[in-house]
Tab-separated table of C-alpha atoms and ligand atoms in Angstrom:
chain	number	residue	atom	x	y	z
A	1	MET	CA	49.315	45.818	181.964
A	2	ARG	CA	50.223	49.461	182.410
A	3	SER	CA	53.009	49.495	185.019
A	4	LEU	CA	55.750	47.203	186.255
A	5	LYS	CA	53.731	46.635	189.273
A	6	ASP	CA	50.910	44.889	187.510
A	7	HIS	CA	50.743	41.200	188.134
A	8	ALA	CA	49.084	38.067	186.912
A	9	THR	CA	47.132	36.274	189.531
A	10	LEU	CA	47.803	32.642	189.867
A	11	SER	CA	44.955	29.879	190.387
A	12	ASN	CA	45.601	30.185	194.274
A	13	GLY	CA	45.303	33.891	194.350
A	14	VAL	CA	49.002	34.652	194.496
A	15	ASN	CA	50.113	37.800	192.606
A	16	MET	CA	52.988	37.093	190.120
A	17	PRO	CA	54.653	39.993	188.435
A	18	TRP	CA	54.272	39.908	184.666
A	19	LEU	CA	57.984	40.741	184.179
A	20	GLY	CA	60.852	39.163	186.098
A	21	LEU	CA	64.578	39.089	185.696
A	22	GLY	CA	66.056	35.797	184.384
A	23	VAL	CA	69.437	35.084	185.982
A	24	TYR	CA	70.822	31.961	184.137
A	25	LEU	CA	74.625	32.194	183.457
A	26	ILE	CA	75.033	35.319	185.851
A	27	PRO	CA	77.838	34.258	188.038
A	28	ASP	CA	77.227	33.785	191.791
A	29	GLY	CA	78.737	36.301	194.247
A	30	PRO	CA	79.141	40.134	193.777
A	31	PRO	CA	78.091	40.058	190.161
A	32	ILE	CA	74.551	38.752	190.539
A	33	VAL	CA	74.072	40.674	193.698
A	34	ASP	CA	74.884	43.941	191.704
A	35	VAL	CA	72.732	42.963	188.767
A	36	ILE	CA	69.813	42.143	191.035
A	37	HIS	CA	70.089	45.336	193.020
A	38	HIS	CA	70.342	47.286	189.804
A	39	ALA	CA	67.057	45.516	188.507
A	40	ILE	CA	65.146	46.102	191.663
A	41	ASP	CA	66.058	49.905	191.593
A	42	ALA	CA	64.745	49.742	187.937
A	43	GLY	CA	61.446	48.303	189.518
A	44	TYR	CA	61.760	44.643	188.982
A	45	ARG	CA	60.117	42.600	191.722
A	46	SER	CA	60.750	39.011	190.466
A	47	ILE	CA	63.709	36.962	190.053
A	48	ASP	CA	63.962	33.534	188.285
A	49	THR	CA	66.848	31.226	189.319
A	50	ALA	CA	67.323	27.485	189.837
A	51	SER	CA	69.486	25.241	191.683
A	52	PHE	CA	71.084	24.275	188.476
A	53	TYR	CA	72.354	27.863	187.590
A	54	GLN	CA	74.564	27.786	190.852
A	55	ASN	CA	73.767	31.354	191.810
A	56	GLU	CA	70.903	30.836	194.352
A	57	ALA	CA	73.353	32.108	197.211
A	58	GLY	CA	73.805	35.404	195.269
A	59	VAL	CA	70.007	35.648	194.588
A	60	GLY	CA	69.199	35.316	198.176
A	61	GLN	CA	72.016	37.689	199.409
A	62	ALA	CA	70.577	40.409	196.819
A	63	VAL	CA	67.046	39.909	198.071
A	64	ASN	CA	68.123	40.014	201.704
A	65	THR	CA	70.252	43.152	201.445
A	66	CYS	CA	68.060	45.184	198.939
A	67	GLY	CA	66.187	47.181	201.426
A	68	LEU	CA	62.800	46.013	200.369
A	69	ALA	CA	60.626	43.794	202.595
A	70	ARG	CA	60.639	40.200	201.591
A	71	GLU	CA	56.917	40.109	200.621
A	72	GLU	CA	57.550	42.782	198.189
A	73	LEU	CA	59.744	40.377	196.009
A	74	PHE	CA	58.940	37.298	193.948
A	75	VAL	CA	61.515	34.535	194.062
A	76	THR	CA	61.334	31.500	191.853
A	77	THR	CA	63.758	28.605	192.093
A	78	LYS	CA	63.556	25.033	190.557
A	79	VAL	CA	64.387	21.595	191.501
A	80	TRP	CA	67.046	19.906	189.197
A	81	ASN	CA	66.930	16.668	187.261
A	82	ASP	CA	69.324	14.848	189.316
A	83	ASP	CA	67.385	15.525	192.361
A	84	LEU	CA	64.496	13.895	190.772
A	85	ARG	CA	66.167	10.865	189.911
A	86	GLN	CA	67.485	10.450	193.284
A	87	ALA	CA	63.936	10.988	194.714
A	88	ARG	CA	65.408	13.840	196.945
A	89	THR	CA	63.104	16.747	196.125
A	90	LEU	CA	62.236	17.788	199.589
A	91	ASP	CA	65.870	17.856	200.729
A	92	ALA	CA	66.794	19.594	197.508
A	93	PHE	CA	64.280	22.279	198.345
A	94	GLU	CA	65.682	22.707	201.789
A	95	GLU	CA	69.164	22.984	200.408
A	96	SER	CA	67.825	25.859	198.092
A	97	LEU	CA	66.457	27.805	200.887
A	98	ASP	CA	69.537	27.212	202.896
A	99	ARG	CA	71.684	28.584	200.012
A	100	MET	CA	69.451	31.647	199.569
A	101	GLN	CA	68.896	32.199	203.435
A	102	LEU	CA	65.220	32.569	202.786
A	103	ASP	CA	62.297	31.116	204.808
A	104	TYR	CA	60.204	30.546	201.616
A	105	VAL	CA	60.020	30.843	197.933
A	106	ASP	CA	57.253	32.518	195.959
A	107	LEU	CA	57.414	29.780	193.250
A	108	TYR	CA	59.087	26.384	193.252
A	109	LEU	CA	59.111	24.563	189.954
A	110	VAL	CA	60.076	21.104	188.649
A	111	HIS	CA	62.793	22.234	186.241
A	112	TRP	CA	62.191	19.413	183.635
A	113	PRO	CA	59.586	16.428	183.239
A	114	VAL	CA	62.131	13.666	184.054
A	115	PRO	CA	60.382	10.398	182.711
A	116	GLY	CA	59.110	8.156	185.482
A	117	LYS	CA	60.190	10.652	188.214
A	118	PHE	CA	58.090	13.755	187.845
A	119	VAL	CA	54.867	12.613	189.392
A	120	ALA	CA	56.655	11.640	192.573
A	121	ALA	CA	58.590	15.092	192.522
A	122	TRP	CA	55.293	16.830	191.979
A	123	LYS	CA	53.996	15.147	195.177
A	124	ALA	CA	56.863	16.495	197.067
A	125	LEU	CA	56.144	19.948	195.735
A	126	GLU	CA	52.398	19.531	196.952
A	127	GLU	CA	53.832	18.842	200.416
A	128	ILE	CA	55.917	21.924	200.335
A	129	TYR	CA	53.040	23.990	199.295
A	130	GLU	CA	50.880	22.546	202.004
A	131	ARG	CA	53.611	23.312	204.589
A	132	GLY	CA	53.508	26.994	203.334
A	133	ARG	CA	57.266	26.938	202.303
A	134	ALA	CA	56.409	27.794	198.569
A	135	LYS	CA	53.604	30.366	198.151
A	136	ALA	CA	52.954	28.701	194.653
A	137	ILE	CA	54.121	25.462	192.903
A	138	GLY	CA	54.504	24.633	189.270
A	139	VAL	CA	56.404	22.944	186.305
A	140	SER	CA	58.706	23.797	183.623
A	141	ASN	CA	59.046	22.285	180.164
A	142	PHE	CA	55.879	20.253	180.589
A	143	THR	CA	53.876	19.482	177.303
A	144	VAL	CA	50.158	18.794	177.299
A	145	GLN	CA	50.951	15.143	177.674
A	146	HIS	CA	53.028	15.633	180.816
A	147	LEU	CA	50.322	17.843	182.396
A	148	GLU	CA	47.581	15.231	181.654
A	149	VAL	CA	49.737	12.628	183.415
A	150	LEU	CA	50.054	14.981	186.423
A	151	GLN	CA	46.486	15.677	186.464
A	152	GLN	CA	45.601	11.964	186.479
A	153	ASN	CA	48.063	11.198	189.299
A	154	SER	CA	47.940	14.043	191.873
A	155	GLU	CA	45.711	16.393	193.948
A	156	MET	CA	46.858	19.826	192.539
A	157	ILE	CA	47.145	21.253	189.201
A	158	PRO	CA	50.295	23.404	188.648
A	159	MET	CA	49.867	26.985	188.982
A	160	VAL	CA	52.643	27.828	186.313
A	161	ASN	CA	54.283	26.221	183.453
A	162	GLN	CA	57.498	27.883	182.574
A	163	VAL	CA	58.290	26.952	178.879
A	164	GLU	CA	60.354	28.249	175.948
A	165	PHE	CA	58.088	30.838	174.343
A	166	HIS	CA	58.851	33.489	171.826
A	167	PRO	CA	57.735	34.473	168.211
A	168	TYR	CA	59.370	31.392	166.644
A	169	LEU	CA	57.809	28.996	169.206
A	170	ILE	CA	54.253	29.862	170.349
A	171	GLN	CA	52.991	26.214	170.915
A	172	PRO	CA	49.362	27.005	170.458
A	173	ARG	CA	47.953	23.871	171.592
A	174	LEU	CA	49.996	24.080	175.011
A	175	LYS	CA	49.065	27.662	175.414
A	176	ALA	CA	45.327	26.873	175.033
A	177	PHE	CA	45.489	23.933	177.335
A	178	CYS	CA	47.246	25.898	180.054
A	179	ALA	CA	44.688	28.620	179.665
A	180	GLN	CA	41.874	26.152	180.059
A	181	LYS	CA	43.171	24.647	183.074
A	182	ASN	CA	44.154	28.106	184.792
A	183	ILE	CA	47.846	27.333	184.487
A	184	GLN	CA	49.898	30.531	184.038
A	185	LEU	CA	52.122	30.311	181.116
A	186	GLU	CA	55.620	31.753	181.629
A	187	ALA	CA	58.132	32.394	178.824
A	188	TRP	CA	61.723	31.399	179.095
A	189	SER	CA	64.202	32.536	176.429
A	190	PRO	CA	61.708	35.200	175.611
A	191	LEU	CA	64.382	37.090	173.434
A	192	MET	CA	65.408	33.865	171.874
A	193	GLN	CA	68.778	34.154	173.652
A	194	GLY	CA	69.319	37.396	171.627
A	195	ARG	CA	68.497	36.186	168.462
A	196	ALA	CA	65.010	38.073	168.260
A	197	MET	CA	66.984	41.264	167.670
A	198	ASN	CA	68.081	40.031	164.189
A	199	VAL	CA	64.621	39.100	162.889
A	200	PRO	CA	63.613	41.614	160.331
A	201	THR	CA	59.754	41.489	160.872
A	202	ILE	CA	60.516	42.298	164.689
A	203	GLN	CA	62.890	44.976	163.648
A	204	GLN	CA	60.199	46.436	161.376
A	205	VAL	CA	57.554	46.451	164.045
A	206	ALA	CA	60.181	47.980	166.371
A	207	GLU	CA	60.767	51.052	164.004
A	208	LYS	CA	57.051	51.454	163.756
A	209	TYR	CA	56.563	52.000	167.446
A	210	GLY	CA	59.912	53.741	168.149
A	211	LYS	CA	60.871	50.915	170.383
A	212	THR	CA	63.763	48.158	170.387
A	213	PRO	CA	63.381	44.714	169.159
A	214	ALA	CA	63.545	43.447	172.689
A	215	GLN	CA	60.707	45.727	173.897
A	216	ILE	CA	58.422	44.542	171.143
A	217	VAL	CA	58.867	40.917	171.862
A	218	LEU	CA	58.449	41.424	175.657
A	219	ARG	CA	55.344	43.550	175.159
A	220	TRP	CA	53.968	40.859	172.817
A	221	ASP	CA	54.554	38.277	175.689
A	222	LEU	CA	52.406	40.450	178.044
A	223	GLN	CA	49.615	40.992	175.416
A	224	HIS	CA	49.428	37.296	175.201
A	225	GLY	CA	49.007	37.074	178.901
A	226	VAL	CA	52.300	35.380	179.135
A	227	VAL	CA	54.630	36.082	182.078
A	228	THR	CA	58.162	36.901	180.779
A	229	ILE	CA	61.681	36.687	182.287
A	230	PRO	CA	64.177	38.098	179.886
A	231	LYS	CA	67.934	37.736	181.094
A	232	SER	CA	70.355	40.581	181.014
A	233	ALA	CA	73.385	41.415	183.191
A	234	GLN	CA	73.930	44.889	181.542
A	235	PRO	CA	72.295	47.834	183.518
A	236	ALA	CA	71.028	49.675	180.301
A	237	ARG	CA	69.426	46.455	179.009
A	238	ILE	CA	67.715	45.880	182.351
A	239	ILE	CA	66.116	49.172	182.145
A	240	GLU	CA	65.292	48.764	178.443
A	241	ASN	CA	63.579	45.471	178.935
A	242	ALA	CA	61.309	46.807	181.652
A	243	THR	CA	60.337	49.739	179.589
A	244	ILE	CA	57.271	47.886	177.877
A	245	PHE	CA	54.468	49.297	179.914
A	246	ASP	CA	54.115	52.638	178.031
A	247	PHE	CA	52.772	51.402	174.676
A	248	GLU	CA	50.456	48.815	173.243
A	249	LEU	CA	50.938	46.726	170.036
A	250	SER	CA	47.894	46.792	167.802
A	251	GLU	CA	45.900	43.583	167.145
A	252	GLU	CA	47.313	43.780	163.510
A	253	ASP	CA	50.817	43.824	164.758
A	254	MET	CA	50.218	41.028	167.247
A	255	VAL	CA	49.077	39.005	164.263
A	256	VAL	CA	52.069	40.014	162.270
A	257	LEU	CA	54.367	38.673	165.080
A	258	ASP	CA	52.200	35.558	165.538
A	259	GLY	CA	52.893	34.809	161.922
A	260	LEU	CA	56.620	34.251	162.698
A	261	ASP	CA	55.880	30.966	164.561
A	262	CYS	CA	57.694	28.085	162.831
A	263	GLY	CA	58.222	25.941	165.829
A	264	GLN	CA	61.975	26.613	165.908
A	265	ARG	CA	63.545	26.193	169.342
A	266	VAL	CA	66.636	27.706	170.845
A	267	GLY	CA	66.745	25.280	173.783
A	268	PRO	CA	66.161	21.815	174.221
A	269	ASP	CA	62.907	19.962	173.213
A	270	PRO	CA	61.199	18.475	176.389
A	271	GLU	CA	60.191	15.587	173.994
A	272	ASP	CA	63.584	14.353	173.321
A	273	PHE	CA	65.836	15.911	176.152
A	274	VAL	CA	68.315	13.655	177.237
A	275	PHE	CA	67.766	13.585	181.041
B	301	NAD	P1	66.756	35.448	176.754
B	301	NAD	O1	65.888	35.012	175.519
B	301	NAD	O2	66.235	36.168	177.965
B	301	NAD	O3	67.940	36.081	176.190
B	301	NAD	C1	69.031	36.618	176.898
B	301	NAD	C2	70.046	37.205	176.045
B	301	NAD	O4	69.563	38.140	175.257
B	301	NAD	C3	71.094	38.016	176.909
B	301	NAD	O5	72.015	37.088	177.248
B	301	NAD	C4	71.542	39.179	175.840
B	301	NAD	O6	72.661	38.386	175.109
B	301	NAD	C5	70.467	39.348	174.960
B	301	NAD	N1	69.616	40.381	175.386
B	301	NAD	C6	68.992	40.628	176.596
B	301	NAD	N2	68.325	41.920	176.745
B	301	NAD	C7	68.677	42.437	175.372
B	301	NAD	C8	68.294	43.571	174.855
B	301	NAD	N3	67.584	44.568	175.446
B	301	NAD	N4	68.839	44.014	173.618
B	301	NAD	C9	69.756	43.072	173.031
B	301	NAD	N5	70.047	41.922	173.511
B	301	NAD	C10	69.568	41.613	174.640
B	301	NAD	O7	67.368	34.043	177.183
B	301	NAD	P2	67.583	33.078	178.519
B	301	NAD	O8	68.476	33.604	179.381
B	301	NAD	O9	67.875	31.732	177.986
B	301	NAD	O10	66.157	33.004	179.174
B	301	NAD	C11	65.679	33.954	180.109
B	301	NAD	C12	65.566	33.241	181.619
B	301	NAD	O11	64.720	32.110	181.412
B	301	NAD	C13	66.828	32.486	182.022
B	301	NAD	O12	67.797	33.679	182.538
B	301	NAD	C14	66.287	31.772	183.017
B	301	NAD	O13	65.886	32.424	184.231
B	301	NAD	C15	65.119	31.155	182.276
B	301	NAD	N6	65.326	29.869	181.662
B	301	NAD	C16	64.689	28.830	181.967
B	301	NAD	C17	64.702	27.574	181.414
B	301	NAD	C18	64.005	26.452	181.823
B	301	NAD	O14	64.422	25.230	181.585
B	301	NAD	N7	63.030	26.531	182.928
B	301	NAD	C19	65.636	27.450	180.328
B	301	NAD	C20	66.223	28.650	179.907
B	301	NAD	C21	66.115	29.828	180.409
């Protein structure tokens, strides 16, 4: 992982950039178009949105007006829980594409494992994939148990599982399970929604490498083989978060950062999420 162009290769051979821009809470319209254009100028090639974020239109507009060929970009979106409940995943997918004015997405995810509904939603994603409308399909917030249920009840194994992942929450069992099944792990809230900057151990490692705490944590993701999607709407931070390919954390410092794991979340726990 030496350059922003480096990518993970998913189980179906699709290339997914190691670093992407998360756009949760970035308002739709001109703000998000500007932010994404800036990120693309800085070298980002992957954008993570969701129908729930209500900014798919802006994401699509940014992609369609950035001047790069569509195939140079990697766009992820997700189907929301209400659509799973109403068994309308196929329609929800078409609505997302309509909002984005795109012919396909690179990755379509089941956003949360809504109990009793996620297997049917996954079958809809398999259909979307078979039709070539999503280059890859995956899930988000799935535990080992959810993944086992999918495996027992469907044809395809997800190519990606996007979960909360940062030094306070490594989830070693889930990580090992995904590695064994060739499911690419992807980190949401990799910066602990900004809190990582205030963790003394991370600050100390950052000082040692002459890097910022954000860069240390994002580099740690990469060295764990985890795709990462930090969110920022600030131009300087967008560049800062992408400047993580010019140094390497030692094994020793990886272990120091791993030692911070305390199972602490900044977002909801999929086990007791109120769907
Ligand atoms: P994050 O960990 O990426 O933190 C973002 C916040 O960190 C920013 O708002 C800013 O306050 C701060 N920040 C960013 N760069 C910084 C820097 N260089 N220096 C100092 N502070 C900095 O949190 P997130 O937005 O929750 O997660 C990232 C993305 O993951 C989201 O935008 C979204 O795309 C995705 N996500 C997915 C799910 C899911 O259920 N699948 C849930 C949450 C987030």
